[in-house]
Structures are given as structure tokens and as C-alpha cells.
N, CA, C and O atoms as a Tinker XYZ file with bonds, in Angstrom:
   284  protein
     1  N    224.099000  111.778000  134.555000    73     2
     2  CA   224.115000  111.791000  136.287000    64     1     3
     3  C    225.408000  111.870000  136.613000    63     2     4     5
     4  O    226.088000  110.844000  136.609000    81     3
     5  N    225.961000  113.110000  136.952000    73     3     6
     6  CA   227.192000  113.879000  137.826000    64     5     7
     7  C    227.272000  113.607000  138.899000    63     6     8     9
     8  O    226.508000  114.000000  139.781000    81     7
     9  N    228.673000  112.525000  139.104000    73     7    10
    10  CA   228.834000  112.786000  140.708000    64     9    11
    11  C    228.992000  114.150000  140.992000    63    10    12    13
    12  O    228.877000  114.924000  140.042000    81    11
    13  N    229.289000  114.710000  142.370000    73    11    14
    14  CA   230.102000  115.374000  143.069000    64    13    15
    15  C    229.589000  116.047000  143.940000    63    14    16    17
    16  O    228.678000  116.864000  144.074000    81    15
    17  N    231.244000  114.964000  145.194000    73    15    18
    18  CA   231.132000  115.429000  146.887000    64    17    19
    19  C    229.284000  114.531000  146.650000    63    18    20    21
    20  O    228.105000  114.585000  146.302000    81    19
    21  N    229.881000  114.151000  146.937000    73    19    22
    22  CA   228.468000  113.269000  147.214000    64    21    23
    23  C    226.693000  113.606000  146.733000    63    22    24    25
    24  O    225.695000  112.952000  147.034000    81    23
    25  N    226.802000  114.833000  145.918000    73    23    26
    26  CA   225.765000  114.656000  145.627000    64    25    27
    27  C    224.959000  114.982000  143.817000    63    26    28    29
    28  O    225.397000  115.787000  142.996000    81    27
    29  N    223.802000  114.127000  143.649000    73    27    30
    30  CA   224.018000  112.967000  142.481000    64    29    31
    31  C    222.607000  114.614000  141.608000    63    30    32    33
    32  O    221.851000  115.348000  142.245000    81    31
    33  N    222.714000  114.591000  140.908000    73    31    34
    34  CA   221.961000  114.979000  139.882000    64    33    35
    35  C    220.813000  113.817000  138.970000    63    34    36    37
    36  O    221.386000  112.969000  138.286000    81    35
    37  N    219.100000  113.798000  138.977000    73    35    38
    38  CA   218.463000  112.999000  138.950000    64    37    39
    39  C    217.638000  113.876000  138.353000    63    38    40    41
    40  O    217.528000  115.074000  138.616000    81    39
    41  N    216.625000  112.776000  136.925000    73    39    42
    42  CA   216.008000  113.874000  136.932000    64    41    43
    43  C    214.880000  112.670000  136.616000    63    42    44    45
    44  O    215.207000  111.634000  136.037000    81    43
    45  N    213.327000  112.973000  137.132000    73    43    46
    46  CA   212.352000  112.118000  137.141000    64    45    47
    47  C    211.044000  112.208000  137.299000    63    46    48    49
    48  O    210.920000  113.433000  137.266000    81    47
    49  N    209.920000  111.763000  137.455000    73    47    50
    50  CA   208.761000  112.297000  136.835000    64    49    51
    51  C    207.739000  111.503000  138.051000    63    50    52    53
    52  O    208.219000  110.812000  138.950000    81    51
    53  N    206.657000  111.685000  137.924000    73    51    54
    54  CA   205.939000  110.498000  138.780000    64    53    55
    55  C    204.865000  110.986000  137.680000    63    54    56    57
    56  O    204.616000  112.079000  137.170000    81    55
    57  N    204.128000  109.155000  137.489000    73    55    58
    58  CA   203.316000  109.463000  136.020000    64    57    59
    59  C    202.150000  107.572000  136.614000    63    58    60    61
    60  O    202.444000  106.379000  136.694000    81    59
    61  N    200.968000  108.349000  136.846000    73    59    62
    62  CA   199.622000  107.304000  137.028000    64    61    63
    63  C    198.199000  107.637000  136.174000    63    62    64    65
    64  O    197.901000  108.347000  135.214000    81    63
    65  N    197.833000  107.152000  136.649000    73    63    66
    66  CA   196.164000  107.804000  136.255000    64    65    67
    67  C    195.331000  109.273000  136.724000    63    66    68    69
    68  O    196.075000  110.251000  136.661000    81    67
    69  N    194.729000  109.402000  136.919000    73    67    70
    70  CA   194.243000  110.705000  137.133000    64    69    71
    71  C    193.356000  110.509000  138.445000    63    70    72    73
    72  O    192.551000  109.588000  138.584000    81    71
    73  N    193.566000  111.320000  139.213000    73    71    74
    74  CA   192.939000  111.516000  141.521000    64    73    75
    75  C    193.687000  109.782000  142.390000    63    74    76    77
    76  O    193.038000  108.988000  143.072000    81    75
    77  N    195.761000  109.660000  141.872000    73    75    78
    78  CA   196.099000  108.643000  142.656000    64    77    79
    79  C    196.598000  108.764000  143.442000    63    78    80    81
    80  O    196.940000  108.084000  144.409000    81    79
    81  N    196.769000  110.228000  142.921000    73    79    82
    82  CA   197.912000  111.100000  144.942000    64    81    83
    83  C    199.043000  111.048000  143.945000    63    82    84    85
    84  O    200.161000  110.552000  144.091000    81    83
    85  N    198.679000  111.477000  143.214000    73    83    86
    86  CA   200.522000  111.633000  142.458000    64    85    87
    87  C    200.629000  113.232000  142.886000    63    86    88    89
    88  O    200.987000  113.211000  144.064000    81    87
    89  N    200.562000  113.854000  142.692000    73    87    90
    90  CA   200.577000  115.373000  143.981000    64    89    91
    91  C    200.716000  115.970000  144.672000    63    90    92    93
    92  O    201.383000  116.989000  144.851000    81    91
    93  N    199.768000  115.124000  145.441000    73    91    94
    94  CA   199.738000  114.265000  147.398000    64    93    95
    95  C    201.618000  113.688000  147.106000    63    94    96    97
    96  O    202.459000  114.402000  147.653000    81    95
    97  N    201.842000  113.163000  146.753000    73    95    98
    98  CA   203.334000  112.314000  146.290000    64    97    99
    99  C    203.878000  113.569000  146.241000    63    98   100   101
   100  O    204.144000  114.040000  147.347000    81    99
   101  N    204.035000  114.006000  145.631000    73    99   102
   102  CA   205.220000  115.635000  145.516000    64   101   103
   103  C    204.903000  115.556000  146.841000    63   102   104   105
   104  O    205.622000  115.051000  147.703000    81   103
   105  N    203.749000  116.091000  147.024000    73   103   106
   106  CA   203.901000  117.805000  147.892000    64   105   107
   107  C    204.627000  116.596000  148.841000    63   106   108   109
   108  O    205.836000  116.533000  149.064000    81   107
   109  N    203.790000  115.828000  149.250000    73   107   110
   110  CA   205.108000  115.123000  150.760000    64   109   111
   111  C    206.609000  114.943000  150.063000    63   110   112   113
   112  O    207.543000  115.673000  150.397000    81   111
   113  N    206.723000  114.064000  149.220000    73   111   114
   114  CA   208.529000  114.258000  149.410000    64   113   115
   115  C    209.030000  115.936000  149.091000    63   114   116   117
   116  O    210.133000  116.194000  149.572000    81   115
   117  N    208.516000  116.804000  148.528000    73   115   118
   118  CA   209.534000  117.811000  148.019000    64   117   119
   119  C    209.511000  118.978000  148.757000    63   118   120   121
   120  O    210.491000  119.701000  148.935000    81   119
   121  N    208.057000  119.222000  149.321000    73   119   122
   122  CA   207.424000  119.709000  150.956000    64   121   123
   123  C    207.351000  121.471000  150.573000    63   122   124   125
   124  O    207.842000  122.514000  151.004000    81   123
   125  N    206.332000  120.993000  149.401000    73   123   126
   126  CA   206.009000  122.023000  148.253000    64   125   127
   127  C    204.034000  121.839000  148.671000    63   126   128   129
   128  O    203.335000  121.089000  149.353000    81   127
   129  N    203.833000  123.047000  147.755000    73   127   130
   130  CA   201.795000  122.543000  148.082000    64   129   131
   131  C    201.254000  123.191000  147.016000    63   130   132   133
   132  O    200.642000  124.259000  147.024000    81   131
   133  N    201.550000  122.391000  145.978000    73   131   134
   134  CA   200.651000  122.277000  144.462000    64   133   135
   135  C    199.137000  122.380000  145.179000    63   134   136   137
   136  O    198.845000  122.350000  146.375000    81   135
   137  N    198.318000  122.510000  144.034000    73   135   138
   138  CA   197.561000  122.134000  144.861000    64   137   139
   139  C    196.735000  120.895000  143.949000    63   138   140   141
   140  O    196.482000  120.660000  142.768000    81   139
   141  N    196.488000  120.261000  145.329000    73   139   142
   142  CA   195.567000  118.639000  144.758000    64   141   143
   143  C    194.038000  118.785000  145.059000    63   142   144   145
   144  O    193.294000  118.593000  146.021000    81   143
   145  N    193.971000  119.065000  144.220000    73   143   146
   146  CA   191.885000  119.072000  144.801000    64   145   147
   147  C    191.561000  117.306000  143.817000    63   146   148   149
   148  O    192.233000  116.420000  143.290000    81   147
   149  N    190.414000  117.572000  144.014000    73   147   150
   150  CA   190.092000  115.898000  143.620000    64   149   151
   151  C    188.969000  116.195000  142.434000    63   150   152   153
   152  O    187.798000  115.904000  142.676000    81   151
   153  N    189.348000  116.818000  141.059000    73   151   154
   154  CA   188.100000  117.091000  140.429000    64   153   155
   155  C    189.617000  116.464000  139.081000    63   154   156   157
   156  O    190.795000  116.811000  139.163000    81   155
   157  N    189.200000  115.813000  138.335000    73   155   158
   158  CA   190.485000  115.262000  137.141000    64   157   159
   159  C    190.836000  116.809000  136.718000    63   158   160   161
   160  O    190.165000  117.834000  136.844000    81   159
   161  N    191.772000  116.650000  136.325000    73   159   162
   162  CA   192.865000  117.374000  135.004000    64   161   163
   163  C    193.563000  118.604000  136.191000    63   162   164   165
   164  O    194.332000  119.452000  135.737000    81   163
   165  N    193.118000  118.601000  138.144000    73   163   166
   166  CA   192.978000  120.364000  138.966000    64   165   167
   167  C    195.365000  120.625000  138.509000    63   166   168   169
   168  O    196.106000  121.587000  138.712000    81   167
   169  N    195.542000  119.716000  138.111000    73   167   170
   170  CA   197.143000  119.765000  137.825000    64   169   171
   171  C    197.785000  119.493000  136.521000    63   170   172   173
   172  O    198.603000  118.588000  136.359000    81   171
   173  N    197.373000  120.337000  135.558000    73   171   174
   174  CA   197.841000  120.276000  134.018000    64   173   175
   175  C    199.468000  120.694000  134.209000    63   174   176   177
   176  O    200.289000  119.860000  133.828000    81   175
   177  N    199.782000  121.508000  134.580000    73   175   178
   178  CA   201.190000  122.207000  134.462000    64   177   179
   179  C    202.000000  121.235000  134.888000    63   178   180   181
   180  O    201.588000  120.464000  135.754000    81   179
   181  N    203.632000  121.068000  134.216000    73   179   182
   182  CA   203.888000  119.830000  135.307000    64   181   183
   183  C    204.383000  121.135000  136.319000    63   182   184   185
   184  O    204.168000  122.342000  136.199000    81   183
   185  N    205.210000  120.290000  137.466000    73   183   186
   186  CA   205.593000  120.768000  138.889000    64   185   187
   187  C    207.467000  120.429000  138.708000    63   186   188   189
   188  O    207.720000  119.359000  138.154000    81   187
   189  N    208.149000  120.909000  138.954000    73   187   190
   190  CA   209.133000  120.704000  139.491000    64   189   191
   191  C    210.001000  121.389000  140.714000    63   190   192   193
   192  O    209.909000  122.568000  141.056000    81   191
   193  N    210.755000  120.519000  141.224000    73   191   194
   194  CA   211.016000  120.557000  142.007000    64   193   195
   195  C    212.750000  120.266000  142.383000    63   194   196   197
   196  O    213.351000  120.129000  141.317000    81   195
   197  N    213.427000  120.175000  143.252000    73   195   198
   198  CA   214.450000  119.945000  143.861000    64   197   199
   199  C    214.830000  119.865000  145.451000    63   198   200   201
   200  O    214.779000  120.740000  146.315000    81   199
   201  N    215.284000  118.308000  145.528000    73   199   202
   202  CA   215.263000  117.643000  146.599000    64   201   203
   203  C    217.064000  117.278000  146.523000    63   202   204   205
   204  O    217.913000  116.860000  145.735000    81   203
   205  N    216.867000  117.913000  148.352000    73   203   206
   206  CA   218.157000  116.698000  148.685000    64   205   207
   207  C    218.703000  115.281000  149.126000    63   206   208   209
   208  O    219.081000  115.273000  150.297000    81   207
   209  N    218.798000  114.388000  148.626000    73   207   210
   210  CA   218.405000  112.917000  149.447000    64   209   211
   211  C    220.160000  111.918000  149.563000    63   210   212   213
   212  O    220.851000  111.195000  148.844000    81   211
   213  N    220.189000  112.688000  151.387000    73   211   214
   214  CA   221.660000  111.979000  151.523000    64   213   215
   215  C    221.794000  110.839000  150.840000    63   214   216   217
   216  O    220.736000  110.461000  150.338000    81   215
   217  N    222.772000  110.121000  150.634000    73   215   218
   218  CA   222.753000  108.496000  150.557000    64   217   219
   219  C    224.353000  108.253000  150.287000    63   218   220   221
   220  O    224.799000  108.648000  149.210000    81   219
   221  N    225.472000  107.445000  151.481000    73   219   222
   222  CA   226.526000  107.324000  151.166000    64   221   223
   223  C    227.090000  106.770000  150.586000    63   222   224   225
   224  O    228.291000  107.043000  150.596000    81   223
   225  N    226.721000  105.883000  149.893000    73   223   226
   226  CA   227.326000  105.416000  148.228000    64   225   227
   227  C    227.806000  105.529000  147.440000    63   226   228   229
   228  O    228.521000  104.801000  146.751000    81   227
   229  N    227.305000  107.059000  147.374000    73   227   230
   230  CA   227.277000  107.646000  146.097000    64   229   231
   231  C    228.928000  108.327000  146.250000    63   230   232   233
   232  O    229.689000  108.329000  145.282000    81   231
   233  N    229.527000  109.171000  148.292000    73   231   234
   234  CA   230.218000  108.631000  148.123000    64   233   235
   235  C    231.469000  107.802000  147.422000    63   234   236   237
   236  O    232.439000  108.230000  146.796000    81   235
   237  N    231.099000  106.536000  147.744000    73   235   238
   238  CA   232.319000  105.432000  147.780000    64   237   239
   239  C    231.696000  105.182000  146.267000    63   238   240   241
   240  O    232.204000  104.211000  145.704000    81   239
   241  N    230.940000  105.710000  145.701000    73   239   242
   242  CA   231.090000  105.127000  144.393000    64   241   243
   243  C    232.203000  106.130000  143.025000    63   242   244   245
   244  O    232.693000  105.750000  141.962000    81   243
   245  N    232.227000  107.444000  143.718000    73   243   246
   246  CA   232.699000  108.238000  143.295000    64   245   247
   247  C    234.582000  107.418000  143.408000    63   246   248   249
   248  O    235.439000  106.869000  142.715000    81   247
   249  N    234.384000  107.734000  144.370000    73   247   250
   250  CA   236.165000  107.146000  144.885000    64   249   251
   251  C    236.447000  105.793000  143.683000    63   250   252   253
   252  O    237.517000  105.723000  143.077000    81   251
   253  N    234.964000  104.460000  143.404000    73   251   254
   254  CA   236.062000  103.559000  142.974000    64   253   255
   255  C    236.312000  104.036000  141.400000    63   254   256   257
   256  O    237.310000  103.824000  140.712000    81   255
   257  N    234.877000  104.875000  140.982000    73   255   258
   258  CA   234.705000  104.670000  139.077000    64   257   259
   259  C    235.438000  106.288000  138.853000    63   258   260   261
   260  O    235.386000  106.750000  137.713000    81   259
   261  N    236.265000  107.309000  140.214000    73   259   262
   262  CA   236.735000  108.313000  140.033000    64   261   263
   263  C    236.683000  109.129000  138.930000    63   262   264   265
   264  O    237.787000  109.344000  138.429000    81   263
   265  N    235.308000  109.889000  138.151000    73   263   266
   266  CA   234.778000  110.145000  136.689000    64   265   267
   267  C    235.214000  111.845000  136.964000    63   266   268   269
   268  O    235.109000  112.734000  137.810000    81   267
   269  N    235.686000  111.614000  135.808000    73   267   270
   270  CA   236.585000  112.970000  134.653000    64   269   271
   271  C    235.721000  114.479000  135.706000    63   270   272   273
   272  O    236.087000  115.243000  136.599000    81   271
   273  N    234.711000  114.290000  135.073000    73   271   274
   274  CA   234.082000  115.030000  135.351000    64   273   275
   275  C    232.598000  115.472000  136.509000    63   274   276   277
   276  O    231.510000  115.052000  136.115000    81   275
   277  N    232.607000  116.120000  137.590000    73   275   278
   278  CA   232.101000  116.070000  138.991000    64   277   279
   279  C    231.256000  117.363000  139.015000    63   278   280   281
   280  O    231.441000  118.216000  139.882000    81   279
   281  N    230.078000  117.527000  137.790000    73   279   282
   282  CA   229.352000  118.840000  137.376000    64   281   283
   283  C    228.272000  118.456000  139.170000    63   282   284
   284  O    227.381000  119.224000  139.531000    81   283
């Protein structure tokens, strides 16, 4: 987790059973258009996206901890 000018790089994934809405959630969060069909194993290959999430608390953590690296 690197903090730079109030921005964070965080990798995460959505895990769950087939046909429970993982791709629908991914599309809603990332404004993507990955296929979300109503049959098992529609999305075999993982989808990757970047989303900016503004959070003023990161600036406070950056000022408090003063990290050496601001990647």
C-alpha cells in the first residue's frame, strides 16, 4: 500500500459462488461493461480495472507517518 499525494494503490478481488453478481458488482464499481450473462462460467478470464476513490483520511495518514517512499 503506497500513499502518494492522497492516492493509494490497492489490489483487491471479488470472490464468490457462480451467478451471484460478482461481475455486475465489478461493472457497477468500475463503470465497465464486462459480459454478465446468466449461465455458469461466463467470465472465466479475470477483469482488471482501476478506480479512483477520494478519501481525505489518506492525507492525514500520510502527514502522520511521513513514509519514505511515495509511490
